[in-house]
Amino acid sequence: MRSVAVVGASLAGLGAARALRAQGFDGALTLVGAEPHPPYDRPPLSKAVLLGTAGPADLDLCDPADADLAAEWRLGVPATGLDRHRRSVLLADGTEVRADGVVVATGALPRRLPGPPLAGVHVLRTREDAAALRGALTSGPRVVVVGGGFIGAEAASACAALGLDTTVVEAAPLPLAGVLGAEMAAHCADLHAAAGVRLLCGTGVARLLGTGRVRAVELADGRRLPADTVVAGIGAVPAADWLAGSGVAVADGVVCDGGGRTSVPGVVAVGDVARWRTPGGSVRAEHWTAAVEQPAVAVRNLLAGATVAEYRRPPYFWSDQYGVRVQFAGRRAPGDTVRVVEGDPAQRSFAAVYERAGAAAAVLAVDRARAFTRLRRTLTA
Amino acid sequence: MIRTCHLDDLPPGAVLRVPADVPIAVFNVDGEVYAIDDTCTHQDASLSDGWVEGRLVECPLHEAAFDLRTGAPTCLPARRPVRTHAVTVHPDGRVEVHVGVPAPGSGAGVAAGAAERGA
Ligand SMILES: Cc1cc2nc3c(=O)[nH]c(=O)nc-3n(C[C@H](O)[C@H](O)[C@H](O)COP(=O)(O)OP(=O)(O)OC[C@H]3O[C@@H](n4cnc5c(N)ncnc54)[C@H](O)[C@@H]3O)c2cc1C
Ligand code: FES
């Protein structure tokens, strides 16, 4: 393999570039990124950046050693297509990058609320999104966060910390129940109320009201919530449209085997855009750690031209909200029994283990990092 | 500034988080006592909650590892060393942490050299 193009210059793309060089690839390396910025870290966007305790410089992922990557950076130019017969990545400016191997690392794009665009309605994925939202929070005291998942909860937590009147709207009966199971999700839902944030569950958003600028959120049951600012935290869709017609199979993410190889030889996919086969089924991980760890595996398989390595580590993510740190690792399934093994949910500090057939399948900790660190090691791949 | 603790509270394998201007993590690894800044240099996590393996502590948030002797990170995502602090263990079990005084042999925060020696 004499040339590789990495498409998507963020966490997973940078990791792929580093892995290529670390694994001895000495051919031409090109990184293509739609954003004008060098790679930066997203988790602080909904935490320290919203709170104003971190600025853009704190997010940089590159370090001086990355000059040794000897890569050509094509930033600010999205890829628009992949021509596998000509082995070429097509770019929006009409140019193309010829490459024997391609790493797809285009991540995901935030889902937006339906309806015409209105001022005051925000998503949270990029540096610009975070800056815009932070700026908007001074424009009025009432914030409605749509979606009670991790990003929604973190945004609500930051708004509450900034003294804003905050409401979270969640369509499901309980936020995060699918991830944590109902019992543990209920403990996390309690964090909202303890911080004075209203959590409205079981009702979706019907529409946004306002002309030009949002005025209120109308729920499916007719209730109207006045809002100066609306934050949509309703998930993200894989940024895989540019692969249409390329032969690379996409089904809610780029379909990969257990080692990141796609349906097209010489093309691998990593990070939020990728759906890997795992011991827990076919999964789009959408977590920081997967985006960090998948690239070394995928690059190995890309360079080998075969799947010689698989990624089997149990998934892990964390979330900081309302002054506590939530950490979760493993694969929970319906029917697991869950047991608090340390601490007390009422004190907002506990660790719980999900068990299946007598073995630990997953572990959850709220402000119990030391216990979590130990229990995580009892999980089997 | 000197902070003290006692070996009775710090048996081998144990770790203490000692409050100071910036909190300090004090580790007892097989009878050797090490003191480093408690806060990871990557983002906000407490290294006293980390996993100790040999002379390395792994951060509980994103698994950067630091050499307890030198403070140097041995892998990403951390890039900067944590400060080390000199430790005196008295015969009566009193442990003195000399806050701000680098541990002897730590390379006084010369990250690159420390990383090599610590590896
Ligand atoms: C606000 C926020 C908070 C988060 N908090 C946490 C957390 O606390 N814990 C946790 O585990 N995870 C968290 N995550 C998830 C984590 O940040 C992601 O899993 C990670 O960023 C995925 O990295 P990636 O490189 O795969 O994708 P991305 O970071 O999405 O990067 C993809 C890049 O590809 C670019 N791109 C897209 N299309 C194209 C194209 N056609 N051509 C060229 N470039 C393209 C994009 O512009 C982007 O720069 C958070 C995410 C967000 C947004
Ligand atoms: S905070 Fe320690 S590795 Fe990230």
Coordinates of C-alpha atoms and ligand atoms in Angstrom, one line a residue:
Chain A
M1 CA 0.0 0.0 0.0
R2 CA 1.7 3.2 -1.2
S3 CA -0.9 5.9 -0.3
V4 CA -3.7 6.2 2.3
A5 CA -6.4 8.9 2.6
V6 CA -8.0 9.4 6.0
V7 CA -11.4 11.1 5.6
G8 CA -12.6 12.9 8.7
A9 CA -9.9 14.8 10.7
S10 CA -11.1 14.5 14.2
L11 CA -10.5 12.0 17.1
A12 CA -10.7 8.8 15.1
G13 CA -9.0 10.2 12.0
L14 CA -6.0 11.6 13.9
G15 CA -5.8 8.2 15.7
A16 CA -5.8 6.4 12.3
A17 CA -3.0 8.7 11.0
R18 CA -0.9 8.1 14.1
A19 CA -1.5 4.4 13.9
L20 CA -0.5 4.2 10.2
R21 CA 2.9 5.8 11.0
A22 CA 3.3 3.8 14.2
Q23 CA 2.7 0.6 12.3
G24 CA 5.4 1.5 9.7
F25 CA 3.3 2.9 6.8
D26 CA 5.7 5.2 5.1
G27 CA 3.7 6.1 2.0
A28 CA 1.8 9.2 1.2
L29 CA -0.7 10.1 3.9
T30 CA -3.5 12.6 3.4
L31 CA -6.1 13.8 6.0
V32 CA -9.3 15.3 4.6
G33 CA -11.5 17.2 7.0
A34 CA -14.7 19.1 6.5
E35 CA -14.0 21.4 9.4
P36 CA -11.4 24.2 9.0
H37 CA -9.8 23.3 12.4
P38 CA -7.1 20.8 13.2
P39 CA -8.5 17.9 15.3
Y40 CA -10.1 18.9 18.6
D41 CA -11.7 17.1 21.5
R42 CA -15.5 17.2 21.6
P43 CA -16.5 16.0 25.2
P44 CA -15.5 19.3 26.8
L45 CA -17.9 21.1 24.5
S46 CA -20.9 20.1 26.6
K47 CA -19.0 20.5 29.9
A48 CA -16.1 22.9 30.5
V49 CA -16.7 24.9 27.3
L50 CA -20.4 25.6 28.1
L51 CA -19.4 26.5 31.7
G52 CA -16.8 28.8 30.3
T53 CA -13.9 27.1 32.1
A54 CA -12.2 25.8 28.9
G55 CA -11.5 27.7 25.7
P56 CA -10.8 26.5 22.2
A57 CA -7.0 26.0 22.9
D58 CA -7.8 23.5 25.6
L59 CA -9.4 21.3 23.0
D60 CA -6.5 20.7 20.6
L61 CA -5.8 17.0 20.0
C62 CA -2.6 17.5 18.1
D63 CA 0.8 17.7 19.8
P64 CA 4.2 18.8 18.3
A65 CA 5.1 15.1 17.6
D66 CA 2.3 15.0 15.1
A67 CA 4.5 17.0 12.7
D68 CA 6.3 13.7 12.2
L69 CA 3.1 12.3 10.6
A70 CA 4.4 14.0 7.4
A71 CA 0.8 14.2 6.3
E72 CA -0.9 16.4 3.8
W73 CA -3.8 18.1 5.6
R74 CA -6.8 19.1 3.4
L75 CA -8.9 20.9 6.0
G76 CA -12.1 22.8 5.3
V77 CA -12.9 20.6 2.3
P78 CA -15.5 17.8 2.7
A79 CA -15.2 14.6 0.7
T80 CA -18.1 14.2 -1.6
G81 CA -17.5 10.7 -3.0
L82 CA -15.4 7.6 -3.2
D83 CA -14.6 6.0 -6.6
R84 CA -13.3 2.6 -5.7
H85 CA -12.3 1.6 -9.2
R86 CA -10.1 4.7 -9.6
R87 CA -9.1 4.5 -6.0
S88 CA -9.9 8.1 -5.5
V89 CA -11.6 10.3 -2.9
L90 CA -13.5 13.2 -4.5
L91 CA -13.5 16.5 -2.7
A92 CA -16.0 19.4 -2.7
D93 CA -13.6 21.7 -4.4
G94 CA -13.4 19.5 -7.4
T95 CA -10.1 18.0 -6.6
E96 CA -9.4 14.4 -5.8
V97 CA -7.0 12.4 -3.6
R98 CA -5.7 9.2 -5.1
A99 CA -5.2 6.5 -2.4
D100 CA -4.7 2.8 -2.3
G101 CA -6.3 2.7 1.1
V102 CA -9.1 4.7 2.7
V103 CA -9.9 5.2 6.3
V104 CA -13.5 6.5 6.8
A105 CA -13.6 8.6 10.0
T106 CA -16.3 11.1 9.2
G107 CA -18.1 10.8 12.5
A108 CA -21.7 11.8 13.0
L109 CA -23.9 14.9 12.5
P110 CA -26.4 16.1 15.1
R111 CA -30.0 15.3 14.5
R112 CA -32.0 18.5 14.2
L113 CA -35.6 19.3 15.2
P114 CA -38.0 19.3 12.3
G115 CA -39.4 22.6 11.0
P116 CA -37.9 25.7 9.5
P117 CA -34.7 27.0 11.1
L118 CA -35.3 29.5 14.0
A119 CA -32.9 31.6 15.9
G120 CA -32.3 30.4 19.4
V121 CA -32.4 26.7 18.5
H122 CA -29.1 25.0 18.9
V123 CA -27.3 21.7 18.5
L124 CA -24.0 20.7 20.1
R125 CA -21.4 18.9 18.0
T126 CA -18.8 21.4 16.9
R127 CA -16.7 24.2 18.4
E128 CA -18.9 26.7 16.6
D129 CA -22.0 25.1 18.0
A130 CA -20.7 25.3 21.6
A131 CA -19.6 29.0 21.1
A132 CA -23.0 29.9 19.7
L133 CA -24.9 28.1 22.5
R134 CA -22.7 29.7 25.1
G135 CA -23.3 33.1 23.6
A136 CA -27.1 32.5 23.5
L137 CA -27.3 31.6 27.1
T138 CA -27.0 35.2 28.0
S139 CA -30.0 36.1 25.8
G140 CA -32.7 35.0 28.2
P141 CA -33.3 32.9 31.3
R142 CA -35.5 30.1 30.0
V143 CA -33.8 27.1 28.4
V144 CA -35.6 24.0 27.0
V145 CA -33.4 21.0 26.3
V146 CA -34.9 18.5 24.0
G147 CA -33.6 15.0 24.8
G148 CA -32.5 13.6 28.1
G149 CA -29.5 11.6 26.9
F150 CA -26.0 12.3 27.9
I151 CA -25.4 15.4 25.9
G152 CA -28.8 16.8 26.8
A153 CA -28.2 16.1 30.5
E154 CA -24.8 17.8 30.3
A155 CA -26.1 20.8 28.6
A156 CA -29.0 21.1 31.1
S157 CA -26.5 20.7 33.9
A158 CA -24.4 23.5 32.6
C159 CA -27.4 25.8 32.1
A160 CA -28.5 25.1 35.7
A161 CA -25.0 25.9 36.9
L162 CA -25.2 29.2 35.1
G163 CA -28.4 30.0 37.0
L164 CA -30.8 29.5 34.0
D165 CA -34.4 28.2 34.3
T166 CA -34.0 24.8 32.7
T167 CA -36.4 22.2 31.5
V168 CA -35.5 18.9 29.9
V169 CA -38.1 17.2 27.6
E170 CA -37.7 13.5 27.0
A171 CA -40.0 11.5 24.8
A172 CA -39.4 8.2 26.5
P173 CA -40.9 7.4 29.9
L174 CA -37.4 7.7 31.3
P175 CA -34.1 9.0 29.9
L176 CA -31.3 6.6 29.3
A177 CA -33.4 3.5 30.2
G178 CA -32.2 1.8 27.0
V179 CA -28.6 2.2 28.0
L180 CA -28.7 1.8 31.8
G181 CA -31.9 -0.2 32.5
A182 CA -34.9 1.4 34.2
E183 CA -33.7 1.1 37.8
M184 CA -30.3 2.8 37.3
A185 CA -31.7 5.3 34.7
A186 CA -34.1 6.4 37.5
H187 CA -31.2 7.2 39.7
C188 CA -29.6 9.3 37.0
A189 CA -33.0 11.0 36.2
D190 CA -33.1 12.1 39.9
L191 CA -29.9 14.2 39.3
H192 CA -32.0 16.7 37.3
A193 CA -34.5 17.5 40.0
A194 CA -31.8 17.7 42.7
A195 CA -30.3 20.6 40.7
G196 CA -33.6 22.3 40.2
V197 CA -34.0 21.2 36.6
R198 CA -37.5 20.1 35.5
L199 CA -37.6 16.8 33.7
L200 CA -40.7 16.2 31.6
C201 CA -40.9 12.6 30.4
G202 CA -43.2 10.6 28.1
T203 CA -44.1 13.5 25.8
G204 CA -42.4 14.4 22.6
V205 CA -42.1 17.8 21.0
A206 CA -44.8 18.6 18.5
R207 CA -43.3 21.8 17.1
L208 CA -41.4 24.9 17.9
L209 CA -43.3 28.2 18.1
G210 CA -42.0 31.6 17.0
T211 CA -41.3 33.6 13.8
G212 CA -37.7 34.1 13.1
R213 CA -36.8 33.4 16.7
V214 CA -38.0 30.6 18.9
R215 CA -40.6 31.6 21.5
A216 CA -41.8 28.3 22.9
V217 CA -41.8 24.6 22.6
E218 CA -45.1 22.9 22.0
L219 CA -45.3 19.3 23.3
A220 CA -47.4 16.5 21.8
D221 CA -49.9 16.8 24.6
G222 CA -50.5 20.5 23.8
R223 CA -48.4 22.0 26.7
R224 CA -46.4 25.0 25.7
L225 CA -43.0 25.7 27.3
P226 CA -41.8 29.3 26.9
A227 CA -38.2 29.3 25.8
D228 CA -35.5 31.8 25.0
T229 CA -33.1 29.1 24.0
V230 CA -33.7 25.5 22.8
V231 CA -31.0 22.8 22.8
A232 CA -31.6 19.7 20.7
G233 CA -29.8 16.7 22.2
I234 CA -31.6 14.1 20.2
G235 CA -28.8 12.0 18.9
A236 CA -26.5 12.0 15.8
V237 CA -26.7 10.4 12.5
P238 CA -23.6 8.9 10.9
A239 CA -21.9 11.2 8.3
A240 CA -21.9 8.6 5.6
D241 CA -24.0 10.2 2.8
W242 CA -20.8 11.0 0.9
L243 CA -20.3 7.2 0.4
A244 CA -23.5 6.8 -1.6
G245 CA -22.9 4.9 -4.7
S246 CA -19.4 3.9 -3.7
G247 CA -20.1 0.3 -3.0
V248 CA -19.4 0.7 0.7
A249 CA -22.3 -0.8 2.5
V250 CA -24.0 1.6 4.9
A251 CA -26.9 0.8 7.3
D252 CA -27.1 3.4 10.1
G253 CA -23.3 3.6 9.9
V254 CA -20.6 2.0 7.7
V255 CA -21.0 -1.7 8.0
C256 CA -17.8 -3.3 9.3
D257 CA -16.5 -6.6 10.4
G258 CA -15.0 -7.1 13.8
G259 CA -11.8 -5.4 12.6
G260 CA -13.2 -2.3 10.9
R261 CA -13.0 -3.6 7.3
T262 CA -15.9 -2.5 5.1
S263 CA -17.6 -4.3 2.2
V264 CA -15.0 -2.7 -0.1
P265 CA -11.4 -4.0 0.1
G266 CA -8.9 -1.4 1.1
V267 CA -11.5 0.7 2.9
V268 CA -11.9 0.6 6.7
A269 CA -14.1 2.7 9.0
V270 CA -13.6 3.9 12.5
G271 CA -15.3 6.0 15.2
D272 CA -18.8 7.3 15.3
V273 CA -19.5 6.7 11.6
A274 CA -18.6 3.0 11.9
R275 CA -20.8 0.1 12.8
W276 CA -18.5 -2.8 13.9
R277 CA -19.4 -6.4 14.6
T278 CA -18.8 -7.0 18.3
P279 CA -19.5 -9.8 20.8
G280 CA -22.6 -7.7 21.7
G281 CA -23.9 -7.5 18.2
S282 CA -23.4 -4.9 15.4
V283 CA -22.8 -1.6 17.2
R284 CA -22.1 2.0 16.4
A285 CA -20.3 2.9 19.6
E286 CA -20.4 6.7 19.5
H287 CA -18.0 7.0 22.4
W288 CA -14.7 8.7 22.8
T289 CA -12.8 5.5 23.8
A290 CA -14.0 3.5 20.7
A291 CA -12.8 6.4 18.5
V292 CA -9.5 6.3 20.2
E293 CA -9.0 2.5 20.2
Q294 CA -10.5 1.3 16.9
P295 CA -8.0 3.0 14.6
A296 CA -5.0 0.9 15.6
V297 CA -7.0 -2.3 14.9
A298 CA -8.5 -1.1 11.6
V299 CA -5.2 0.2 10.4
R300 CA -3.5 -3.1 11.1
N301 CA -6.1 -4.9 9.0
L302 CA -5.9 -2.3 6.3
L303 CA -2.2 -2.7 6.0
A304 CA -2.5 -6.5 6.2
G305 CA -5.3 -6.6 3.5
A306 CA -7.1 -9.1 5.8
T307 CA -8.8 -9.1 9.2
V308 CA -5.9 -10.2 11.3
A309 CA -7.1 -8.3 14.5
E310 CA -10.5 -7.6 16.0
Y311 CA -11.6 -5.1 18.6
R312 CA -13.2 -6.8 21.5
R313 CA -12.8 -4.6 24.5
P314 CA -16.0 -3.8 26.4
P315 CA -17.3 -0.4 25.5
Y316 CA -16.7 2.5 28.0
F317 CA -18.1 6.0 28.3
W318 CA -18.3 8.7 30.9
S319 CA -20.5 11.7 31.4
D320 CA -20.1 14.7 33.8
Q321 CA -23.3 16.2 34.9
Y322 CA -24.6 18.0 38.0
G323 CA -21.2 17.8 39.7
V324 CA -21.0 14.0 39.5
R325 CA -19.2 11.8 37.1
V326 CA -21.1 8.9 35.5
Q327 CA -19.0 6.0 34.2
F328 CA -20.3 2.9 32.4
A329 CA -18.5 0.0 30.9
G330 CA -19.6 -3.3 29.3
R331 CA -22.7 -4.5 27.5
R332 CA -26.0 -4.5 29.4
A333 CA -28.8 -6.6 28.1
P334 CA -32.5 -6.7 29.1
G335 CA -32.8 -9.3 31.8
D336 CA -29.5 -8.6 33.5
T337 CA -29.7 -8.3 37.3
V338 CA -28.3 -5.1 38.6
R339 CA -26.9 -4.7 42.1
V340 CA -25.5 -1.7 43.9
V341 CA -22.2 -3.0 45.3
E342 CA -20.8 0.1 46.9
G343 CA -22.1 3.4 48.1
D344 CA -25.7 4.7 48.0
P345 CA -27.7 6.1 45.1
A346 CA -29.5 8.5 47.5
Q347 CA -26.1 10.0 48.3
R348 CA -25.3 10.3 44.5
S349 CA -22.3 8.1 44.9
F350 CA -22.5 4.4 44.1
A351 CA -21.2 1.6 41.9
A352 CA -23.5 -1.1 40.5
V353 CA -22.8 -4.3 38.6
Y354 CA -25.0 -5.8 35.9
E355 CA -24.8 -9.6 36.1
R356 CA -25.7 -12.2 33.5
A357 CA -25.3 -16.0 34.1
G358 CA -23.3 -15.3 37.2
A359 CA -20.7 -13.1 35.5
A360 CA -20.3 -9.3 35.4
A361 CA -21.6 -8.0 32.1
A362 CA -21.5 -4.2 32.8
V363 CA -20.6 -1.8 35.5
L364 CA -22.0 1.7 36.3
A365 CA -20.6 4.2 38.7
V366 CA -21.8 7.6 39.8
D367 CA -19.0 9.5 41.5
R368 CA -17.2 6.3 42.5
A369 CA -14.2 6.3 40.2
R370 CA -12.0 4.1 42.3
A371 CA -14.6 1.3 42.6
F372 CA -15.3 1.7 38.9
T373 CA -11.7 1.3 37.9
R374 CA -11.5 -2.0 39.9
L375 CA -14.9 -3.4 38.8
R376 CA -14.3 -2.6 35.1
R377 CA -11.4 -5.0 35.2
T378 CA -13.8 -7.9 36.1
L379 CA -15.6 -7.6 32.8
T380 CA -14.9 -10.2 30.2
A381 CA -14.7 -9.2 26.5
Chain B
M1 CA 5.1 23.2 52.9
I2 CA 5.1 19.8 54.5
R3 CA 2.0 17.6 54.6
T4 CA 2.1 14.5 56.9
C5 CA 0.3 11.2 57.0
H6 CA 1.0 7.9 58.6
L7 CA 2.0 4.5 57.3
D8 CA -0.8 3.0 59.4
D9 CA -3.2 4.7 57.0
L10 CA -1.1 3.8 54.0
P11 CA -0.3 0.1 54.0
P12 CA 1.3 -1.4 50.8
G13 CA -1.1 -1.2 47.9
A14 CA -3.0 1.8 49.4
V15 CA -3.3 5.3 48.3
L16 CA -4.2 8.5 50.1
R17 CA -5.5 11.8 48.7
V18 CA -3.8 14.5 50.8
P19 CA -5.3 18.0 50.6
A20 CA -2.8 20.8 49.8
D21 CA -2.9 23.9 47.6
V22 CA -3.3 21.4 44.8
P23 CA -4.3 18.0 46.1
I24 CA -1.6 15.3 46.3
A25 CA -1.9 11.5 45.8
V26 CA 0.4 9.4 48.0
F27 CA 0.9 5.8 47.0
N28 CA 2.5 2.9 48.9
V29 CA 3.8 0.4 46.4
D30 CA 5.4 -2.6 48.1
G31 CA 6.7 -0.4 50.9
E32 CA 8.0 2.5 48.7
V33 CA 6.0 5.7 49.1
Y34 CA 5.5 8.0 46.2
A35 CA 3.7 11.4 46.0
I36 CA 2.5 13.1 42.9
D37 CA -0.1 15.7 42.0
D38 CA -3.5 14.1 42.3
T39 CA -5.1 15.8 39.3
C40 CA -4.4 14.2 35.9
T41 CA -2.7 16.6 33.4
H42 CA -5.1 15.6 30.7
Q43 CA -8.4 16.6 32.0
D44 CA -10.2 16.5 35.3
A45 CA -9.7 13.2 37.2
S46 CA -8.2 12.2 40.4
L47 CA -5.2 9.9 40.1
S48 CA -5.7 8.6 43.6
D49 CA -8.8 6.8 42.1
G50 CA -6.6 5.2 39.5
W51 CA -5.3 1.7 39.0
V52 CA -1.8 1.0 40.1
E53 CA 0.2 -1.5 38.2
G54 CA 3.9 -1.8 39.2
R55 CA 5.2 1.8 39.4
L56 CA 2.5 3.1 37.1
V57 CA -0.8 4.7 37.9
E58 CA -3.5 4.6 35.3
C59 CA -6.0 7.5 35.2
P60 CA -9.5 6.5 36.0
L61 CA -11.0 8.6 33.2
H62 CA -9.1 8.0 30.0
E63 CA -6.4 5.6 31.0
A64 CA -3.3 7.7 30.6
A65 CA -0.6 6.2 32.7
F66 CA 2.0 8.1 34.8
D67 CA 5.3 6.8 36.3
L68 CA 5.0 7.3 40.0
R69 CA 8.8 7.9 40.3
T70 CA 9.1 10.6 37.6
G71 CA 5.6 11.8 37.1
A72 CA 6.1 11.3 33.3
P73 CA 3.1 10.1 31.2
T74 CA 3.9 6.8 29.5
C75 CA 1.0 7.0 27.0
L76 CA -1.7 9.3 25.5
P77 CA -4.0 11.1 26.1
A78 CA -1.8 12.8 28.7
R79 CA 1.2 14.7 27.3
R80 CA 2.5 16.6 30.3
P81 CA 4.0 15.1 33.4
V82 CA 2.4 15.4 36.9
R83 CA 4.6 17.0 39.6
T84 CA 6.3 14.6 41.9
H85 CA 6.9 15.5 45.6
A86 CA 9.8 14.3 47.8
V87 CA 8.7 12.0 50.6
T88 CA 10.5 11.2 53.9
V89 CA 9.3 8.1 55.8
H90 CA 10.4 8.3 59.5
P91 CA 11.1 5.1 61.5
D92 CA 7.9 5.7 63.6
G93 CA 5.8 5.5 60.4
R94 CA 5.3 9.2 60.0
V95 CA 5.3 10.2 56.3
E96 CA 6.3 13.7 55.3
V97 CA 5.4 15.0 51.8
H98 CA 7.6 17.9 50.8
V99 CA 5.1 19.7 48.7
G100 CA 6.7 21.3 45.6
V101 CA 10.1 19.7 46.2
P102 CA 10.5 17.2 43.3
A103 CA 11.2 13.6 44.3
P104 CA 15.0 12.8 43.9
G105 CA 15.6 11.2 40.6
S106 CA 12.4 12.4 39.1
G107 CA 14.2 14.5 36.6
A108 CA 12.6 17.6 38.2
G109 CA 9.9 17.6 35.5
V110 CA 12.2 17.4 32.5
A111 CA 9.5 15.4 30.7
A112 CA 11.3 13.8 27.9
G113 CA 14.3 12.6 29.9
A114 CA 12.1 11.5 32.7
A115 CA 9.9 9.5 30.3
E116 CA 13.0 7.7 29.0
R117 CA 14.4 6.9 32.4
G118 CA 11.0 5.9 33.7
A119 CA 10.3 3.5 30.8
Ligands
LIG1 C1 -20.8 17.6 22.9 C2 -20.3 16.2 22.9 C3 -19.9 15.7 24.1 C4 -19.4 14.4 24.2 N1 -19.1 13.8 25.4 C5 -18.6 12.6 25.5 C6 -18.3 12.0 26.8 O1 -18.4 12.6 27.8 N2 -17.8 10.7 26.8 C7 -17.7 10.0 25.7 O2 -17.3 8.8 25.8 N3 -18.0 10.5 24.5 C8 -18.4 11.8 24.4 N4 -18.7 12.3 23.1 C9 -18.5 11.5 21.9 C10 -17.2 11.6 21.3 O3 -16.8 13.0 21.2 C11 -17.2 11.0 19.9 O4 -17.4 9.6 20.1 C12 -16.0 11.3 19.1 O5 -15.9 12.6 18.8 C13 -16.0 10.5 17.8 O6 -14.9 10.8 17.0 P1 -14.9 10.6 15.4 O7 -13.6 11.1 15.0 O8 -15.4 9.3 15.1 O9 -16.1 11.6 14.9 P2 -16.2 13.2 15.0 O10 -15.6 13.7 16.2 O11 -17.6 13.5 14.7 O12 -15.4 13.7 13.8 C14 -15.7 13.5 12.4 C15 -15.0 14.6 11.6 O13 -15.3 14.3 10.2 C16 -15.7 15.4 9.6 N5 -16.5 15.1 8.4 C17 -17.8 14.7 8.3 N6 -18.1 14.5 7.0 C18 -17.0 14.7 6.3 C19 -16.8 14.6 4.9 N7 -17.7 14.2 4.0 N8 -15.5 14.9 4.5 C20 -14.5 15.2 5.3 N9 -14.7 15.3 6.7 C21 -16.0 15.1 7.1 C22 -16.4 16.2 10.6 O14 -16.5 17.6 10.2 C23 -15.6 15.9 11.8 O15 -14.6 16.9 11.9 C24 -19.2 13.6 23.0 C25 -19.6 14.1 21.8 C26 -20.1 15.5 21.7 C27 -20.5 16.0 20.4
FES2 S1 -8.2 12.9 32.6 FE1 -6.6 11.5 32.9 S2 -6.4 10.6 31.0 FE2 -7.9 12.0 30.7

